[in-house]
Each structure stands twice: as C-alpha cells, then as structure tokens.
PDB file of C-alpha atoms in Angstrom:
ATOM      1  CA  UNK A  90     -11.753   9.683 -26.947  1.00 59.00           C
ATOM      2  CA  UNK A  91     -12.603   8.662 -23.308  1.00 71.00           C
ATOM      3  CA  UNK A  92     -11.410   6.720 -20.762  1.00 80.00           C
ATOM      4  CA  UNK A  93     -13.433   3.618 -19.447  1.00 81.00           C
ATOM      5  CA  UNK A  94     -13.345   2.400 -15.367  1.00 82.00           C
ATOM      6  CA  UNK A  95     -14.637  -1.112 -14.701  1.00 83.00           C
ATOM      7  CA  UNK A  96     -13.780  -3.262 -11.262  1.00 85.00           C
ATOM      8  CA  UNK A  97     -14.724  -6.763 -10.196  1.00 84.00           C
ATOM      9  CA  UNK A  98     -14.471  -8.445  -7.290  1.00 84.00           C
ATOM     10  CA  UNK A  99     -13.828 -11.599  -8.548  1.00 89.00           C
ATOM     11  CA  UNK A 100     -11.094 -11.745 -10.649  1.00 87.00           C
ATOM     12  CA  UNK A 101     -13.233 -10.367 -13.541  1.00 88.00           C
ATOM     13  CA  UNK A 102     -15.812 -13.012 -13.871  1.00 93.00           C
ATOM     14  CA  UNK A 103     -18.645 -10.254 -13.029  1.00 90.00           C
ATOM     15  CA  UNK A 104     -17.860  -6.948 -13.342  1.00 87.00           C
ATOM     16  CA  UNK A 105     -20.368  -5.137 -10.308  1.00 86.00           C
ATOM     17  CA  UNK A 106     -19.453  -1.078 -10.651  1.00 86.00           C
ATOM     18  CA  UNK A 107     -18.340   0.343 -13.616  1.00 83.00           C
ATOM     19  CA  UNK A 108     -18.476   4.208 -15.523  1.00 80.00           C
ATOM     20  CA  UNK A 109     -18.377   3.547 -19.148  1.00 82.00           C
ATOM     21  CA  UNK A 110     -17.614   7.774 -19.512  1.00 80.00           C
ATOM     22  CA  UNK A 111     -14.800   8.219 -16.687  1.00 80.00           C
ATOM     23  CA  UNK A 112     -12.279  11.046 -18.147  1.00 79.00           C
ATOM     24  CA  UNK A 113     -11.935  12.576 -21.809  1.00 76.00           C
ATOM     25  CA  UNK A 114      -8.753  11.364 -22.599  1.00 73.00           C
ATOM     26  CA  UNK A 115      -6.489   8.744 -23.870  1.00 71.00           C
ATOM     27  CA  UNK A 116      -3.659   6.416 -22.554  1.00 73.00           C
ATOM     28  CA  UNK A 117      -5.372   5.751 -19.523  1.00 80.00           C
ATOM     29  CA  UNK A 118      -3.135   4.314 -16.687  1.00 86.00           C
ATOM     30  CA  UNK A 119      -4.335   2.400 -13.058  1.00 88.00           C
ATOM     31  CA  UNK A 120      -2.860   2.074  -9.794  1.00 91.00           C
ATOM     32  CA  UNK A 121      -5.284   0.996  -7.372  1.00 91.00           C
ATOM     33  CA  UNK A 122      -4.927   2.323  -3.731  1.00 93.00           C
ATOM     34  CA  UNK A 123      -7.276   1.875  -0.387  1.00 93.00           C
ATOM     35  CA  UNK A 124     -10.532  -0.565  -0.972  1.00 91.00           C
ATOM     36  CA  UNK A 125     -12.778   0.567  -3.730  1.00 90.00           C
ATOM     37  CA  UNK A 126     -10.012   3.201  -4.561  1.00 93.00           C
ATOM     38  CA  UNK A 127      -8.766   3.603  -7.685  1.00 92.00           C
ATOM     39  CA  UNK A 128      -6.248   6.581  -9.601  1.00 92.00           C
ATOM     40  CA  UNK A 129      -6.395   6.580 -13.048  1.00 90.00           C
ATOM     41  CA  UNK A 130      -3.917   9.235 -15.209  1.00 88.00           C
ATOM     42  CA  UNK A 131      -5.422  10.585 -18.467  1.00 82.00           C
ATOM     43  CA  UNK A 132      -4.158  12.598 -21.380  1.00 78.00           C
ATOM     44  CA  UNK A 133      -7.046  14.360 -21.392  1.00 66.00           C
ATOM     45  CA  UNK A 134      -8.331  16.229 -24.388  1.00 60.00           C
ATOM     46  CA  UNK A 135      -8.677  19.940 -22.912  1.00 62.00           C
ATOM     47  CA  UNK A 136      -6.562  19.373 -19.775  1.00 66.00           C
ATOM     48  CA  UNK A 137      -3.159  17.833 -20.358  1.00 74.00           C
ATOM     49  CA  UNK A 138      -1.885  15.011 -18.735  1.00 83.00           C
ATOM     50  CA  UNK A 139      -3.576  14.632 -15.035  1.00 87.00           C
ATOM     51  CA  UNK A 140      -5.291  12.016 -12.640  1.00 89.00           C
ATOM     52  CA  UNK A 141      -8.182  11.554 -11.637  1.00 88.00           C
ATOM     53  CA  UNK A 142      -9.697   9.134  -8.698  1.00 92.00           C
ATOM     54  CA  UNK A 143     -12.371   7.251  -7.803  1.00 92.00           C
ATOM     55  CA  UNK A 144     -13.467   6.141  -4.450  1.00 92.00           C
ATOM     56  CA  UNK A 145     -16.092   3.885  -4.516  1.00 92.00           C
ATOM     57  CA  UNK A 146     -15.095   1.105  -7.272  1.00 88.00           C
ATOM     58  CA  UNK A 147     -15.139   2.874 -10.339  1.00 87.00           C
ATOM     59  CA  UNK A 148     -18.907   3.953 -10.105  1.00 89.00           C
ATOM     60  CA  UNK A 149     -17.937   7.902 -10.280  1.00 89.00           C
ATOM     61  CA  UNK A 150     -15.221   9.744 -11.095  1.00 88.00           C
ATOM     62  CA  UNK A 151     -14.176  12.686  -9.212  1.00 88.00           C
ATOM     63  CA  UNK A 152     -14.176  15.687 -11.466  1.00 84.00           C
ATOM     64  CA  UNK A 153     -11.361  17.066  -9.702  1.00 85.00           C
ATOM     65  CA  UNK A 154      -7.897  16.575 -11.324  1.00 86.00           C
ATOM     66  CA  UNK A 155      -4.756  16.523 -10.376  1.00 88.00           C
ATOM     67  CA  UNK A 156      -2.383  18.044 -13.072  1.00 86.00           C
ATOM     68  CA  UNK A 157       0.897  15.871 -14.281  1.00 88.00           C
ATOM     69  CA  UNK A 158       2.080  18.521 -17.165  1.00 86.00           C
ATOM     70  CA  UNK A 159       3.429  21.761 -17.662  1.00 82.00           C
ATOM     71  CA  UNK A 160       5.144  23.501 -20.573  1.00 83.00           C
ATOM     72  CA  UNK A 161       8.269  21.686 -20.492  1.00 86.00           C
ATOM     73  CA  UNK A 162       6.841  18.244 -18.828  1.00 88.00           C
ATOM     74  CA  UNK A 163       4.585  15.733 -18.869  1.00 87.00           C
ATOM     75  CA  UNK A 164       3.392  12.353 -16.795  1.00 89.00           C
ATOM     76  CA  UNK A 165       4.352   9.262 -18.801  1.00 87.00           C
ATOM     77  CA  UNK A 166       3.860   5.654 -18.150  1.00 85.00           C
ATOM     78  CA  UNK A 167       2.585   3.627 -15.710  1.00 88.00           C
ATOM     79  CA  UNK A 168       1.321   4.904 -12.157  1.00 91.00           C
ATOM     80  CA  UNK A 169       2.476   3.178  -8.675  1.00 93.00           C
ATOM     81  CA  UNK A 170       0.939   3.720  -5.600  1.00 94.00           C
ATOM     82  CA  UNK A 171       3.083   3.188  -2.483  1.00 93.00           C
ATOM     83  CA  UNK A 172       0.762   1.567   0.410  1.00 91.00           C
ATOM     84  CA  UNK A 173       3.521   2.202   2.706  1.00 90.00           C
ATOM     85  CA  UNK A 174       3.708   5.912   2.326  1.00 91.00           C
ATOM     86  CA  UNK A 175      -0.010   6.408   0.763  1.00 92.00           C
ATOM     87  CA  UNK A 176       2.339   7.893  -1.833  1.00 94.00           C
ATOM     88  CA  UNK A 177       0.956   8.112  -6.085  1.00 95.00           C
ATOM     89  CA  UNK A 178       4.051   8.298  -8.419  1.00 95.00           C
ATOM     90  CA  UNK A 179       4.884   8.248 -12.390  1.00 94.00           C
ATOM     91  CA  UNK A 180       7.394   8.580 -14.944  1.00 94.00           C
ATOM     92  CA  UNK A 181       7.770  11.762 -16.005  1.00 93.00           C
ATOM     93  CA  UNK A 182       9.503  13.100 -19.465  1.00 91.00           C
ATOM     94  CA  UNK A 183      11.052  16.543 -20.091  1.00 91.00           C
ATOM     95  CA  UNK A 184      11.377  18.329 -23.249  1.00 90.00           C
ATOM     96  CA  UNK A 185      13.582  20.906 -25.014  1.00 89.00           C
ATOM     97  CA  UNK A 186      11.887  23.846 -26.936  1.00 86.00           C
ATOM     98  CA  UNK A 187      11.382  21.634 -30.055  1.00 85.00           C
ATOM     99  CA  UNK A 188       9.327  18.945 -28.065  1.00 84.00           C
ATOM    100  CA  UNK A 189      11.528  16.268 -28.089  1.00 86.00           C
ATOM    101  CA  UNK A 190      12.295  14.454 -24.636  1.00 89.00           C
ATOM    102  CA  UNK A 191      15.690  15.674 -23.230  1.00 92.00           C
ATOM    103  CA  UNK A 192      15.113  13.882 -19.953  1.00 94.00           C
ATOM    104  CA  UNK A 193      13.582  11.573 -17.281  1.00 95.00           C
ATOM    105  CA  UNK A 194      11.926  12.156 -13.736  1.00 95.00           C
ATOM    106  CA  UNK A 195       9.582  10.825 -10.863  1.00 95.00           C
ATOM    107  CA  UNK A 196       6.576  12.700 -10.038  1.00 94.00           C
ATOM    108  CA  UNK A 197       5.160  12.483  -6.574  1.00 95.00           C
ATOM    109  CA  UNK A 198       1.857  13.242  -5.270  1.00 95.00           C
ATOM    110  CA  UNK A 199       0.207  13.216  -1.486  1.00 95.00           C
ATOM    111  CA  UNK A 200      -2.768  13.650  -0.503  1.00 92.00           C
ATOM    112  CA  UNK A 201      -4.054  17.085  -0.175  1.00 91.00           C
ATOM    113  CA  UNK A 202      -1.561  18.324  -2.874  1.00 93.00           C
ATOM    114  CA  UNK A 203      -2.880  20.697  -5.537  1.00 91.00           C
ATOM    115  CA  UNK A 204      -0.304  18.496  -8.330  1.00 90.00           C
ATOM    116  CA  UNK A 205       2.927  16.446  -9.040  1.00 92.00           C
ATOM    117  CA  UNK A 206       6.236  17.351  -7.846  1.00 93.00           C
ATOM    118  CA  UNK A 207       8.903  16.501 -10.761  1.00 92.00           C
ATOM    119  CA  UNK A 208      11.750  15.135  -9.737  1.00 94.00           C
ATOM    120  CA  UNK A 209      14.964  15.260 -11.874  1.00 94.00           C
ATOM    121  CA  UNK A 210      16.622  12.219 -13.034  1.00 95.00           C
ATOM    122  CA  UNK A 211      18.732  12.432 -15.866  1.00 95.00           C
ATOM    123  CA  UNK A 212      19.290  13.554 -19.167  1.00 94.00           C
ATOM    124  CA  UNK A 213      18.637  10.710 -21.463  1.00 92.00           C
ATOM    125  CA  UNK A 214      16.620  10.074 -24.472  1.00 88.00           C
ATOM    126  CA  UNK A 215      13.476   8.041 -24.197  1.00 88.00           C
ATOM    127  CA  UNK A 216      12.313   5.133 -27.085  1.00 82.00           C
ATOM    128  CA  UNK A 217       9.023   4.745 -27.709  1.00 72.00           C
ATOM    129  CA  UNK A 218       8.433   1.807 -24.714  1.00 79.00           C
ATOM    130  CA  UNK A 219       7.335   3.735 -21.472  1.00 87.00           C
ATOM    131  CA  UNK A 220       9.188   3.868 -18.607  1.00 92.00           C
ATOM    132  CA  UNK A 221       8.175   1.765 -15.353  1.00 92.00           C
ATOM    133  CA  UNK A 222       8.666   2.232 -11.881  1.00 93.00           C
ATOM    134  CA  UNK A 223       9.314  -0.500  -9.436  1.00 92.00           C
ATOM    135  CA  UNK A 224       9.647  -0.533  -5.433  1.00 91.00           C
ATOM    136  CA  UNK A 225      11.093  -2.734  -3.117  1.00 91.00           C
ATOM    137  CA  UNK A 226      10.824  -3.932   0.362  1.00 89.00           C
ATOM    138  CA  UNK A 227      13.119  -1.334   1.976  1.00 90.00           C
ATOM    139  CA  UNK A 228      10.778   1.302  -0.276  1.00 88.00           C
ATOM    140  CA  UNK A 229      13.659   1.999  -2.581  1.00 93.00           C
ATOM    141  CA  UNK A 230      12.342   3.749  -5.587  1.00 94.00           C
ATOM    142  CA  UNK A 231      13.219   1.680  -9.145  1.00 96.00           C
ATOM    143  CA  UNK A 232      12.885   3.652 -12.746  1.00 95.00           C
ATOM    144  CA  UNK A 233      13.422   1.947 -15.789  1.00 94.00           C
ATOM    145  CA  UNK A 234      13.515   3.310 -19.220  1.00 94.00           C
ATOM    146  CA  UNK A 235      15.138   2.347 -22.861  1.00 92.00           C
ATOM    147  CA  UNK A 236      17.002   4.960 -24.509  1.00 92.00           C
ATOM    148  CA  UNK A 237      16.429   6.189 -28.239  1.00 89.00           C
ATOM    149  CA  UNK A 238      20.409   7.249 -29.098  1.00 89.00           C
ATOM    150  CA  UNK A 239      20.861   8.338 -32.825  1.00 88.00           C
ATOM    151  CA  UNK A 240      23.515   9.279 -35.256  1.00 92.00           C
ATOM    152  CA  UNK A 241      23.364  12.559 -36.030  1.00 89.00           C
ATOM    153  CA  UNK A 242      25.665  12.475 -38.463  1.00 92.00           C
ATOM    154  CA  UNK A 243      24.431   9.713 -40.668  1.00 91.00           C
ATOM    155  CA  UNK A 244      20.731  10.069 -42.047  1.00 90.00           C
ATOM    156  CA  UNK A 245      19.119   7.013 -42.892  1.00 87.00           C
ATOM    157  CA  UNK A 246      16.737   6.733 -40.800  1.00 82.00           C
ATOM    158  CA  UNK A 247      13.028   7.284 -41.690  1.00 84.00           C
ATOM    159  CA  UNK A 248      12.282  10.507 -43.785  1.00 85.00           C
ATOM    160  CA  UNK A 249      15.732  11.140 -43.468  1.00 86.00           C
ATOM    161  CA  UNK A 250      16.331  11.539 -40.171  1.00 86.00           C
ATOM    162  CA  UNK A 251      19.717  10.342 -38.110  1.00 89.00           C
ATOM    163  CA  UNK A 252      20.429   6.745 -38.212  1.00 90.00           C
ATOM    164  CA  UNK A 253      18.826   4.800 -35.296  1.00 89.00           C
ATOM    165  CA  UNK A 254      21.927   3.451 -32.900  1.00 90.00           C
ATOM    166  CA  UNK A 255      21.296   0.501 -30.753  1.00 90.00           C
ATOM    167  CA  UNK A 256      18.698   0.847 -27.385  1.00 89.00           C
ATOM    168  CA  UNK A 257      20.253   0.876 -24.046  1.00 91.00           C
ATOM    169  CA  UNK A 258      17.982  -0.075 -21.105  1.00 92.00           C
ATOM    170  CA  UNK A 259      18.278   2.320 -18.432  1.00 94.00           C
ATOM    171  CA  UNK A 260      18.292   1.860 -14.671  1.00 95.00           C
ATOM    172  CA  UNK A 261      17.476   4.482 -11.429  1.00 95.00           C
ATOM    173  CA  UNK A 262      17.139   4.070  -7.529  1.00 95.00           C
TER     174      UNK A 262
END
C-alpha cells in the first residue's frame, strides 16, 4: 500500500500540487501546519508507525521520518497540530505482552526532535473507533476515546471470546 498527498487551493475544485507515491504505508492521517505545510502519519510497511512532512504543498515528501512506535506503543488516530505552540500531537495506544491495548496516551513532537514523547493517560481499553484529540482556547489538551469492556467470564462473543459489555465514551484534559 501507499499513501497519497494532494492540496488545493480552492476548496478542491483544482487540485495544483500533488505526490501520487508519498509514504509506503496505510491509515494515513493529516494535520496541516504553516502555509504549504503539511504532516501526514503513516503505518508504514518497513518502518512502523511514523510521520512524515511536506513543505511545499504536497509536491515532495521528506524522506525523513519521525518515529510514533516502539515495542510496547504505537501512534493511533488522528494528528493535531497546535498553531499556538507549533506543537504536532496524537493518540497513542499501549499494549501488554499479548498485543492487546492496556492503555491510552498523547504523543508530542517539536521541532528538531528525533520522535514522539508518550505521555501516560490511563489504563483503559480501546474499541475499534480511534481516539481524537481536541484543544481549546486556553490550549487545554482534550482526548477522547470509547472503551471496549468485556465479560470475561461469559463467552459469547465471536469465536468464543468474552461477551462484549456496553461502550463507555471516555474523556481527558
């Protein structure tokens, strides 16, 4: 697979710079930054979870990327870019030794930084929606998430696994 970039000036009645072949990856997510500046995050297919920018519309993509993933963690969901403090931010998920999510953080990048600083949130359990990240006026920090709680004593659930309980939507500042 491979990630597209496209930008128009116009609302998207022309689209004037474009790179058809931006990243190898999948799940691509935008947050657009200074003019003609654009982050993209990636799951890429030799590199993990990382972002990569362009500067000049969407033309190029730098090759350069800034990792979002380690053995226990990965960038997940949407990307925000703060114009007031020039700041690039995601969800980020946590896993146990079997793979499956055991929490929820922020990850932070500034300029000049090699890659994401994870920040701890809680333990939770994550659905299958992605988390979203939302910032006010006074630059508070909003993370929202749905949880995916289970019964492990009861197993109905698909292939036999415990019984699906009811979603709770999840709030963080």
């Amino acid at each position: 697979a491979n990630d597209a970039l496209f930008s128009s000036n116009d609302g998207g009645l022309t689209w004037d710079k474009g790179n058809p072949d931006c990243h190898d990856g999948d799940r691509p997510w935008l947050a657009g930054a200074k003019k003609d500046e654009v982050f993209m995050a990636a799951d890429g297919n030799t590199s993990g979870h990382v972002i990569v920018r362009s500067g000049d519309g969407g033309d190029t993509c730098e090759t350069t990327e800034v990792p979002d993933n380690g053995p226990t963690r990965n960038g997940y969901g949407k990307l925000y870019y703060d114009h007031n403090t020039e700041q690039l931010m995601e969800p980020e998920l946590y896993f146990d030794g079997d793979g499956k999510v055991k929490s929820i953080g922020l990850a932070t990048w500034n300029r000049g930084d090699k890659e994401f600083t994870p920040h701890f949130i809680a333990n939770t359990t994550v659905f299958s929606h992605f988390p979203s990240i939302g910032i006010d006026a006074a630059d508070n920090i909003y993370l929202t998430w749905d949880t995916d709680d289970r019964d492990a004593n009861v197993k109905t659930g698909c292939g036999g696994n415990p019984k699906p309980l009811p979603n709770k939507g999840q709030l963080a500042v």
